[in-house]
mmCIF file of C-alpha atoms in Angstrom:
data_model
loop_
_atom_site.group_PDB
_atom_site.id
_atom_site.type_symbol
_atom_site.label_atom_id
_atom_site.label_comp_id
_atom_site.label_asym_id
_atom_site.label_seq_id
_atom_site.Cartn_x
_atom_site.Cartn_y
_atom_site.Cartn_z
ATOM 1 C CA UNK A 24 -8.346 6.704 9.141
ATOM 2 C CA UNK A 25 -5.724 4.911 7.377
ATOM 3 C CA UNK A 26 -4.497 6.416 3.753
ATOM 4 C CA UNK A 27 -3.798 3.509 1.078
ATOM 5 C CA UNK A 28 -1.522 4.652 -1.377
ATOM 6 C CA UNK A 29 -1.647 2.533 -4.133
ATOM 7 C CA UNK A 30 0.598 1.746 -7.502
ATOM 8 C CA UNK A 31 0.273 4.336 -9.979
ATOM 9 C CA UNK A 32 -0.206 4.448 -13.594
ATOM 10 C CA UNK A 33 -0.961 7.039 -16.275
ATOM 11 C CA UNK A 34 -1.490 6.819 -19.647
ATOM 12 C CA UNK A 35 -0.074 9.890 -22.593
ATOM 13 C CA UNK A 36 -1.538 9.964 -25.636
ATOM 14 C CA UNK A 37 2.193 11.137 -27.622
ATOM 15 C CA UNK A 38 2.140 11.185 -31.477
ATOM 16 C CA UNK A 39 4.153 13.921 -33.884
ATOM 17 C CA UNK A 40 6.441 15.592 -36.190
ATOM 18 C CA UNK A 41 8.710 17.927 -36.096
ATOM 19 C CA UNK A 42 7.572 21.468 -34.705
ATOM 20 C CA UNK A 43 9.045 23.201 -38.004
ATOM 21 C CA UNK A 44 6.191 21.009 -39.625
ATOM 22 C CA UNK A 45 3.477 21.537 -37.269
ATOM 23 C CA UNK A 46 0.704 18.710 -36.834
ATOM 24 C CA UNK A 47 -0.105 16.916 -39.584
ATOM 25 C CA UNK A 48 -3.051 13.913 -40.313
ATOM 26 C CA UNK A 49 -1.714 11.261 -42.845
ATOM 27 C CA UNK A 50 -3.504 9.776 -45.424
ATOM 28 C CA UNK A 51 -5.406 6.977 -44.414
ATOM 29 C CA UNK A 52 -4.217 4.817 -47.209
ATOM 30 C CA UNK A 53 -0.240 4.999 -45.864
ATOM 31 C CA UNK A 54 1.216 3.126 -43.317
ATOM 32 C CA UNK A 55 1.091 5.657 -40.565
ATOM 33 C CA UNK A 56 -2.251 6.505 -40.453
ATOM 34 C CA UNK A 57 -2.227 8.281 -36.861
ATOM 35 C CA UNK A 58 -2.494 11.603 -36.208
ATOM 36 C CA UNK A 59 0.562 14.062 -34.916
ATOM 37 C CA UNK A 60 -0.476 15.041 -31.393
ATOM 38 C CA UNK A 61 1.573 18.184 -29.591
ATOM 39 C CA UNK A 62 3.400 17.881 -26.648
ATOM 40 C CA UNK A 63 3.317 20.929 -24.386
ATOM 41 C CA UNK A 64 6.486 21.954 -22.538
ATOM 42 C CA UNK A 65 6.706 24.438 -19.788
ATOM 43 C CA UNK A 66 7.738 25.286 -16.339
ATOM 44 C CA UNK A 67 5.333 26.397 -14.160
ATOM 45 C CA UNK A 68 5.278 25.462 -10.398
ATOM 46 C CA UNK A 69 2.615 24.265 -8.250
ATOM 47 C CA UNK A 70 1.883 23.808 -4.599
ATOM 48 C CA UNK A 71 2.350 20.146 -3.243
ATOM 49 C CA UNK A 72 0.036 18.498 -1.609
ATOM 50 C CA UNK A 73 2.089 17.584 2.584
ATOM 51 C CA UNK A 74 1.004 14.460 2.492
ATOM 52 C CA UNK A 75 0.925 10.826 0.794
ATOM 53 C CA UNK A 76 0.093 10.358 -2.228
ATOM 54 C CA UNK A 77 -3.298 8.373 -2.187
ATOM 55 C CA UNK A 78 -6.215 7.108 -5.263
ATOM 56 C CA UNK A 79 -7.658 9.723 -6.094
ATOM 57 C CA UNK A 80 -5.451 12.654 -5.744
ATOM 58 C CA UNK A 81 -4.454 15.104 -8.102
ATOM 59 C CA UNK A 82 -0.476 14.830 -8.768
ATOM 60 C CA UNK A 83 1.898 17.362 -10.718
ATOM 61 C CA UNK A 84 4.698 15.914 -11.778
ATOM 62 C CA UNK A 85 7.654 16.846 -14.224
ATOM 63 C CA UNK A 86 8.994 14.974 -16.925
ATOM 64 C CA UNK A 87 12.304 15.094 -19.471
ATOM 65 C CA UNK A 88 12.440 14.104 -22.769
ATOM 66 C CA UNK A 89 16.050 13.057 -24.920
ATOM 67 C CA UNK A 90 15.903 12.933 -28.316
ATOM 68 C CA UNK A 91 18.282 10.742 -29.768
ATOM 69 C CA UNK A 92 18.985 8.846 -33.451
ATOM 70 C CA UNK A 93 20.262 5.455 -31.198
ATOM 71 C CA UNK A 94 17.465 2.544 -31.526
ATOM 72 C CA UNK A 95 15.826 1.420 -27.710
ATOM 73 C CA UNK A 96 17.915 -2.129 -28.062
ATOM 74 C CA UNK A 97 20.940 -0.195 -27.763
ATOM 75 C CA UNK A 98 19.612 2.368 -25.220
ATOM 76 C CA UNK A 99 18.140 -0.180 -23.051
ATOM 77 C CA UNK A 100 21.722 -1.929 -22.492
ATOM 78 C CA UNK A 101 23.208 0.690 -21.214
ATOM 79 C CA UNK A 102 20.970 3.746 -20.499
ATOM 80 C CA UNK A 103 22.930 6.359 -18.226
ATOM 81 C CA UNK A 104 26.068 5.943 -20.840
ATOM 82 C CA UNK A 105 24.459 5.933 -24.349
ATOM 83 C CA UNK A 106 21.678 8.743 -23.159
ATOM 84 C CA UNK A 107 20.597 9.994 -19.700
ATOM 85 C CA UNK A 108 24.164 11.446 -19.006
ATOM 86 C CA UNK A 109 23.050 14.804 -20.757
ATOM 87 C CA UNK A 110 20.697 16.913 -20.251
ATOM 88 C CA UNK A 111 17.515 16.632 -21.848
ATOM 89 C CA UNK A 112 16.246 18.201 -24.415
ATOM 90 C CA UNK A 113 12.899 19.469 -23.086
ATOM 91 C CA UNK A 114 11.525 19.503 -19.746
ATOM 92 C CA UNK A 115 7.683 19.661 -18.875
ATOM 93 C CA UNK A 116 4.645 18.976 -16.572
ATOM 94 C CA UNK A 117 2.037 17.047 -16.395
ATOM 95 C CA UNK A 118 -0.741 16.581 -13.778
ATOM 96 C CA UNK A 119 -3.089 13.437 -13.228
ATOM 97 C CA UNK A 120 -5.603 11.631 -11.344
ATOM 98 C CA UNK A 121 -3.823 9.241 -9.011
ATOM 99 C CA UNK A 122 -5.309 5.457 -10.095
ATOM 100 C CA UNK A 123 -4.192 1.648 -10.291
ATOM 101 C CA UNK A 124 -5.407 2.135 -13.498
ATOM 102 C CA UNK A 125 -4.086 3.641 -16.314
ATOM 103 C CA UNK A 126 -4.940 7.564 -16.405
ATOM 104 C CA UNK A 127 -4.888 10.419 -19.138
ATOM 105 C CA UNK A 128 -2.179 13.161 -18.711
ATOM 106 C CA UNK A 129 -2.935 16.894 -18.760
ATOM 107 C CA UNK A 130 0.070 18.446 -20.105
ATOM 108 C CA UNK A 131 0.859 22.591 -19.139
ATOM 109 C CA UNK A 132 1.838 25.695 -20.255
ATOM 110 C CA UNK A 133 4.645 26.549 -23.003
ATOM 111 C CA UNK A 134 5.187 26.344 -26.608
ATOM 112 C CA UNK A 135 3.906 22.764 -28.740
ATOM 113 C CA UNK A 136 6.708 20.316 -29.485
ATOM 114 C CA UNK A 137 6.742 17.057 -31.819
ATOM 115 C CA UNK A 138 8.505 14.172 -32.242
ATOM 116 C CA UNK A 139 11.317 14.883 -34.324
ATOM 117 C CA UNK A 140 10.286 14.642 -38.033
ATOM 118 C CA UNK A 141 13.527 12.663 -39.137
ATOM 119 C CA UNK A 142 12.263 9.977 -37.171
ATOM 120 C CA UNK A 143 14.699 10.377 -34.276
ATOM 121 C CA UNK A 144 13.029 8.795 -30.907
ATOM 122 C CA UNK A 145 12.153 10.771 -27.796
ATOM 123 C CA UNK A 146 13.206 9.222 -24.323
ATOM 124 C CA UNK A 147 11.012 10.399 -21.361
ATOM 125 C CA UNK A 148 12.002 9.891 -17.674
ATOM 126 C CA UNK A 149 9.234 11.417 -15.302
ATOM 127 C CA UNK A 150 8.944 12.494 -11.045
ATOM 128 C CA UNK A 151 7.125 14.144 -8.721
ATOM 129 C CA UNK A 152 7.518 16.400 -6.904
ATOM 130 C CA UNK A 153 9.023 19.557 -9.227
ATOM 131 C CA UNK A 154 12.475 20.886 -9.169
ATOM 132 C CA UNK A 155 12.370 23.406 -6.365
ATOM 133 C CA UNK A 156 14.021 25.833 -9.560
ATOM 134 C CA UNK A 157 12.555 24.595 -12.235
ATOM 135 C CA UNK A 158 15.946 23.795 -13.786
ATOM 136 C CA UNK A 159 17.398 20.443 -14.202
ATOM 137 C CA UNK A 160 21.455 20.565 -13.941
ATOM 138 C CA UNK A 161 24.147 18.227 -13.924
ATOM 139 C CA UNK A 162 25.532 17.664 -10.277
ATOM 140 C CA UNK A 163 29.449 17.195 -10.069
ATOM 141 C CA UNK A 164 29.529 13.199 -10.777
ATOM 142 C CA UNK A 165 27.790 14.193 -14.120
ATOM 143 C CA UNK A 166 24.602 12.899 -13.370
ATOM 144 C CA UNK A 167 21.203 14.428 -14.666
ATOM 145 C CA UNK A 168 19.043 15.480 -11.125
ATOM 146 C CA UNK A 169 16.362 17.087 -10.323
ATOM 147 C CA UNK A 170 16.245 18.594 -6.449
ATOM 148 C CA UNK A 171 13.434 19.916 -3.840
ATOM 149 C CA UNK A 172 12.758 20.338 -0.345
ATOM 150 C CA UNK A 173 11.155 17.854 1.707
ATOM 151 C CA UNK A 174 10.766 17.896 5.281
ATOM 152 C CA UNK A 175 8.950 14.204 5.636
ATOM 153 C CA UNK A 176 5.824 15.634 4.114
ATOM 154 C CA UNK A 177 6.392 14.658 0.080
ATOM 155 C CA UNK A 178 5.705 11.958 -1.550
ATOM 156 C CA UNK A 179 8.839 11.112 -4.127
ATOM 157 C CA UNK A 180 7.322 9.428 -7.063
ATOM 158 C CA UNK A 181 9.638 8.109 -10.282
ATOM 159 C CA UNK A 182 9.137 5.966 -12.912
ATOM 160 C CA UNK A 183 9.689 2.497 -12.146
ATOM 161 C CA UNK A 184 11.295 -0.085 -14.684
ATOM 162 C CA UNK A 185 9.316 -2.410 -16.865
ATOM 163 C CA UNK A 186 9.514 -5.993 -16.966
ATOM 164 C CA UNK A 187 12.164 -5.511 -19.839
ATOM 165 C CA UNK A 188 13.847 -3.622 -17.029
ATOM 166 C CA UNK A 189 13.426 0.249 -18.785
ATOM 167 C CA UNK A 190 12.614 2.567 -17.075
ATOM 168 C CA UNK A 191 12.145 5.021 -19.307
ATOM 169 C CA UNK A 192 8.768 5.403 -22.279
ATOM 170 C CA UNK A 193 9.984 5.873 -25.768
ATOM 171 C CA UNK A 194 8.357 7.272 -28.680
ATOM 172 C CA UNK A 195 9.002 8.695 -32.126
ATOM 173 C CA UNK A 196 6.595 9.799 -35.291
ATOM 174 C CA UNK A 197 6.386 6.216 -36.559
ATOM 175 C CA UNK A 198 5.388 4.845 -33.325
ATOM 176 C CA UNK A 199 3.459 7.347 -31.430
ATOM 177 C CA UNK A 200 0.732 5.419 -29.774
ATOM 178 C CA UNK A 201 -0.264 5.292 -25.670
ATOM 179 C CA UNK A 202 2.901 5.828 -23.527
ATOM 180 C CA UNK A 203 2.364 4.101 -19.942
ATOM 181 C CA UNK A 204 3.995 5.858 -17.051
ATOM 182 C CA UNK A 205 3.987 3.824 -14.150
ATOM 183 C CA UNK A 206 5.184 5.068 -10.985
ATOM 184 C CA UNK A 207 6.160 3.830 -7.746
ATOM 185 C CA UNK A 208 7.217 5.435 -4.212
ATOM 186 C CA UNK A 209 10.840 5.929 -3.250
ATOM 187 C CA UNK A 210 9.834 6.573 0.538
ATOM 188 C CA UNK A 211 9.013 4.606 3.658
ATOM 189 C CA UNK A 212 5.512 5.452 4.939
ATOM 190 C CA UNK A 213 5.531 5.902 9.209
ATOM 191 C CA UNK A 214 2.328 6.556 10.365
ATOM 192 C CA UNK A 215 2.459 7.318 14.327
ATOM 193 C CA UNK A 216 -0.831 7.013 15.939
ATOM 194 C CA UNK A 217 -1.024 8.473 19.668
ATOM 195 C CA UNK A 218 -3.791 6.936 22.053
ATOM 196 C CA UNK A 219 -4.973 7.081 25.705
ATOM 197 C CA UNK A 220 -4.406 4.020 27.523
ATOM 198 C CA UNK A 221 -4.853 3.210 31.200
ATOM 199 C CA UNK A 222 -4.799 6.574 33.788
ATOM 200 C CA UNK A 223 -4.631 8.888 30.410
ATOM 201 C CA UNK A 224 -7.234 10.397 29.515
ATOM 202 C CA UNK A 225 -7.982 10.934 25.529
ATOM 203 C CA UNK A 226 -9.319 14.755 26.056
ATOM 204 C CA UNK A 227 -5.613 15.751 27.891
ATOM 205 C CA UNK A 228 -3.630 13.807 25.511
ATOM 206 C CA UNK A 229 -0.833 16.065 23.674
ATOM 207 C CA UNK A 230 1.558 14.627 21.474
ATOM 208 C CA UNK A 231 4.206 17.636 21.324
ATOM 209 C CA UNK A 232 6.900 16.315 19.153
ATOM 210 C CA UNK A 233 8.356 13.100 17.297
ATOM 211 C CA UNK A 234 11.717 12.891 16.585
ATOM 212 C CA UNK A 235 13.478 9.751 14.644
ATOM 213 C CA UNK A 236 17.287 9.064 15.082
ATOM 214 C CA UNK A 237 19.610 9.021 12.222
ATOM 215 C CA UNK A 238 16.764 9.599 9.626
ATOM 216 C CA UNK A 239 17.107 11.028 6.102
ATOM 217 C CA UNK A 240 14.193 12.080 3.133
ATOM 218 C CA UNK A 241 14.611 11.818 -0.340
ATOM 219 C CA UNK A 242 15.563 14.801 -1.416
ATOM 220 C CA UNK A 243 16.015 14.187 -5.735
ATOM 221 C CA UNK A 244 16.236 12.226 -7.961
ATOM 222 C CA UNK A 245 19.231 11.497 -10.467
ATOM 223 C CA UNK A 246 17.350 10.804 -13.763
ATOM 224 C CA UNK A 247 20.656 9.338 -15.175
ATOM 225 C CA UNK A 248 20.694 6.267 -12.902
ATOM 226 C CA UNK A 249 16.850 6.901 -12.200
ATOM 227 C CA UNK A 250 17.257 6.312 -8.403
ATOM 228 C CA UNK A 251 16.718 8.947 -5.558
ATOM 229 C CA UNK A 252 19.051 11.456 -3.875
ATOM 230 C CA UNK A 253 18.807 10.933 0.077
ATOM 231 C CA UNK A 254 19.848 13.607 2.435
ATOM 232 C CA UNK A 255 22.570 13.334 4.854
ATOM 233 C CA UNK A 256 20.987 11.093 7.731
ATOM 234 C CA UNK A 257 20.689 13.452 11.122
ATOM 235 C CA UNK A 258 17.939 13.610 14.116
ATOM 236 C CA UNK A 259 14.470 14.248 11.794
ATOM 237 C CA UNK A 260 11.843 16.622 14.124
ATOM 238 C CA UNK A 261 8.205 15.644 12.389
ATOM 239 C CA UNK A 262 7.088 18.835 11.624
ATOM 240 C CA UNK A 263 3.707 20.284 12.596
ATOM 241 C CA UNK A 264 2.399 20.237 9.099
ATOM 242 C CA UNK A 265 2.807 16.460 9.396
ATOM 243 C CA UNK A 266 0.288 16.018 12.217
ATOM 244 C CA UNK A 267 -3.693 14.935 10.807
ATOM 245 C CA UNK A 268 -6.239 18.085 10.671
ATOM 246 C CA UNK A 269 -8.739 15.381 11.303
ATOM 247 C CA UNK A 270 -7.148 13.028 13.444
ATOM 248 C CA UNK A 271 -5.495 14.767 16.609
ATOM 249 C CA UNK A 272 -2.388 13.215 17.730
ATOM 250 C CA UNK A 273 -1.959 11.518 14.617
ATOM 251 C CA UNK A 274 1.492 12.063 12.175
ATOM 252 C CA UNK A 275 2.639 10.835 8.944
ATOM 253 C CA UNK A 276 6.188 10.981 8.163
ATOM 254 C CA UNK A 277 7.796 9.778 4.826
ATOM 255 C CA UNK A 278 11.972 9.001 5.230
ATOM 256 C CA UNK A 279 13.950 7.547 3.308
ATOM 257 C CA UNK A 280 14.392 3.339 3.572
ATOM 258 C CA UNK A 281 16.481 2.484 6.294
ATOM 259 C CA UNK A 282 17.140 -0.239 8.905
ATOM 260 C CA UNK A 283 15.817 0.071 12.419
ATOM 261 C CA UNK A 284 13.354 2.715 13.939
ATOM 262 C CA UNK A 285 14.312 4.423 17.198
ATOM 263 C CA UNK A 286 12.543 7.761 18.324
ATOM 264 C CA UNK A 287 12.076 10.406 20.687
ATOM 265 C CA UNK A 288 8.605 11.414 22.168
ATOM 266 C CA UNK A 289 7.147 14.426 23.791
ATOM 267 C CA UNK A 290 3.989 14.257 24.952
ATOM 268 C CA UNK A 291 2.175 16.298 27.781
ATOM 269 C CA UNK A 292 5.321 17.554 29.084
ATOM 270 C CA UNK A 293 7.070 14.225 29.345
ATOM 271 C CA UNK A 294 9.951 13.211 27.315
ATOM 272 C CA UNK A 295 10.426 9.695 26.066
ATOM 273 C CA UNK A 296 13.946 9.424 24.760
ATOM 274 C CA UNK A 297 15.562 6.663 22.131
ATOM 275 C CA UNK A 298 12.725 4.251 21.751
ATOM 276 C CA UNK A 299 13.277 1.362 19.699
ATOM 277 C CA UNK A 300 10.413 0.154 17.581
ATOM 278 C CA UNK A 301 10.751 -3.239 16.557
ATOM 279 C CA UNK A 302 9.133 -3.983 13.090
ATOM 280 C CA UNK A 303 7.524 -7.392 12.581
ATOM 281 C CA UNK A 304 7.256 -8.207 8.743
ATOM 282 C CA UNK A 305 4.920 -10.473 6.841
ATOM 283 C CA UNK A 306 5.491 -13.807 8.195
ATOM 284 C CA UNK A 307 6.587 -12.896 11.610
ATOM 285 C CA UNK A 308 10.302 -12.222 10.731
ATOM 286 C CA UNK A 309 11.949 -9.995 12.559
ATOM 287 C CA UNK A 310 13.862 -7.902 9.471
ATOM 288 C CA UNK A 311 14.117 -4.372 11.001
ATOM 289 C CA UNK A 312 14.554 -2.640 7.368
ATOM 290 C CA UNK A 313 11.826 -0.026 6.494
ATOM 291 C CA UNK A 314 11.357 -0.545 2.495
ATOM 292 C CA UNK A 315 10.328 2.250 -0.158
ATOM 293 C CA UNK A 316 6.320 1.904 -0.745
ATOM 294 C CA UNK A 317 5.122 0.366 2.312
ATOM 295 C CA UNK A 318 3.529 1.942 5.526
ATOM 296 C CA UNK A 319 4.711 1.648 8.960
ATOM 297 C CA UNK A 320 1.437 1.951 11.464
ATOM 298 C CA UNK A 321 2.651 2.862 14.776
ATOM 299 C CA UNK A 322 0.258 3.108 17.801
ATOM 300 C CA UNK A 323 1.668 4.784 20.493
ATOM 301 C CA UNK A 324 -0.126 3.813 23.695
ATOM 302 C CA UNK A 325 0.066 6.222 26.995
ATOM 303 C CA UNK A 326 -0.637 4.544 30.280
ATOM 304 C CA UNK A 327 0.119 7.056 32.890
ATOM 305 C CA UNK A 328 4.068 8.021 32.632
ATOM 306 C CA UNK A 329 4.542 4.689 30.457
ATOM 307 C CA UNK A 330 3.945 4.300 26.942
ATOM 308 C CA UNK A 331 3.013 0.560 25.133
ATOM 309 C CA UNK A 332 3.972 1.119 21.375
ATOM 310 C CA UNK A 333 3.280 -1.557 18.355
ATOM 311 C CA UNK A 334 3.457 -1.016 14.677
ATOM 312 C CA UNK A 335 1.654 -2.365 12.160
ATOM 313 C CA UNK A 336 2.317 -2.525 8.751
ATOM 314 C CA UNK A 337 -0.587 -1.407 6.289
ATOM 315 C CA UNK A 338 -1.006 0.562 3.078
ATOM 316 C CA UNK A 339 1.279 1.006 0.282
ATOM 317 C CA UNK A 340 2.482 -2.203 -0.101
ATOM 318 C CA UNK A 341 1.011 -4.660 2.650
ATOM 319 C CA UNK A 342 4.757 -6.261 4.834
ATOM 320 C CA UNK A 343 3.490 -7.212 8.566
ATOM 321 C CA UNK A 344 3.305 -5.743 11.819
ATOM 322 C CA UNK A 345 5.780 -5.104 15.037
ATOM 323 C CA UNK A 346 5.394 -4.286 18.486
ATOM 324 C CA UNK A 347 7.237 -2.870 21.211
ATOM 325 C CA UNK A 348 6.931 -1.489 25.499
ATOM 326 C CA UNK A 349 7.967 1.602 25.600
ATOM 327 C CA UNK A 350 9.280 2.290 29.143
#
């Protein structure tokens, strides 16, 4: 069974006032005539869901908002220095229905805010999956980041940029209609797919352990630059959790973007050691780089002490397919 993981997109319905004013319905007669809708802050925690992202799911997901008095034109030239350098002045959660279309936000826990009744705009970066504290801090190159544990089996998500190139929503009391946050992944997708070939037999087959050379997972993200924080690269064991409940013999992995794929293999007692995987792209080129948002398919073939490995590229974002003999 193959998982699609498709673009996301969620829609916030973010309207206000200050919260020394409370909510408040205008008259219909003056210009503003929508009404102030809380936003709920908090900083509760929940479990993550080991494995890609897919239509469908349920997500939890943080997000930050800066308020500021500076106009978008002159945030949008130069966003890290003129705003996203400090720390924000409210952090919450949200949780949603993974779509391509646009989705409404739940928003959790903690005490109502507003838009800030002098008219100041709010600025709102958002991720997935939570800060492993809770906490946002400022790491020593005085950028804004949010950090977690990942092992291969989350799914990073941040906001991507628009076609004005923000990627960041923006809101204030005088312009508090739908917000849009659109997502995408910050991970490569590797699906490994272990089958019986000639002299194997499918009921004895054991897959043991994967391991891919010089890998690393994302790790953060630095809502400053709005990028992800990799970890340092090193030998990357797929862990149990990764293999399918449903599907034995059957992992998926998500690293960060790299070149090249070479891995280790363990299966019924046999050790398979630096395998290169070549990866065909759309088109037939021969580009070895694994790219953020697209799945890897690779079909691991076992014919007595041999294995015959392709990969095929499917999912996320549709790139092409690659094969390789695995001696």
């Amino acid at each position: 069974m193959k998982k699609i993981l498709l673009p996301l997109a969620l829609m916030a319905v973010m309207a206000g006032c200050s919260d020394k004013n409370g909510p408040v319905t205008t008259d219909p007669d003056e210009p503003v005539t929508e009404e102030a809708v809380a936003i709920s802050l908090g900083s509760g925690v929940k479990v993550q869901t080991k494995a890609p992202i897919v239509s469908g799911d349920m997500v939890y997901a943080q997000i930050a908002g800066w308020e500021s008095a500076k106009d978008d034109a002159t945030v949008s030239t130069n966003p890290a220095g003129e705003l996203f350098n400090v720390l924000p002045t409210w952090v919450d959660s949200i949780e949603f229905t993974a779509q391509t279309t646009p989705q409404p936000v739940t928003w959790t826990g903690g005490t109502p805010q507003y838009y800030p009744a002098d008219g100041d705009s709010t600025y709102m970066r958002a991720w997935h999956p939570y800060d492993k504290d809770g906490v946002l801090r400022t790491d020593d190159d005085g950028k804004v980041v949010a950090e977690f544990d990942n092992d291969g089996t989350v799914d990073v998500l941040l906001l991507k940029a628009d076609d004005a190139g923000r990627s960041y929503v923006v809101g204030n009391k005088l312009n508090a209609g739908e917000k849009q946050l659109d997502f995408e992944h910050l991970s490569t997708q590797i699906k490994f797919v272990g089958v019986a070939g000639e002299g194997m037999s499918a009921d004895i087959l054991d897959i043991e352990s994967i391991t891919i050379h010089d890998a690393a997972t994302i790790t953060g993200v630095n809502l400053t630059d709005n990028v992800g924080i990799a970890s340092a690269e090193s030998d990357l064991a797929v862990p149990v959790e990764a293999e399918s409940a449903d599907e034995k013999n059957t992992f998926i992995m998500m690293i960060a973007p790299r070149t090249g794929l070479t891995i280790d293999i363990v299966a019924n007692g046999v050790t398979y050691e630096n395998q290169l995987i070549t990866i065909e792209q759309d088109g037939g080129t021969t580009d070895q780089s694994l790219k953020a948002g697209r799945a890897y398919e690779v079909t691991l073939t076992f014919v007595r002490e041999e294995i015959k490995a392709t990969a095929t590229v499917a999912s996320w974002i549709p790139a092409g397919n690659s094969g390789i003999e695995l001696d």
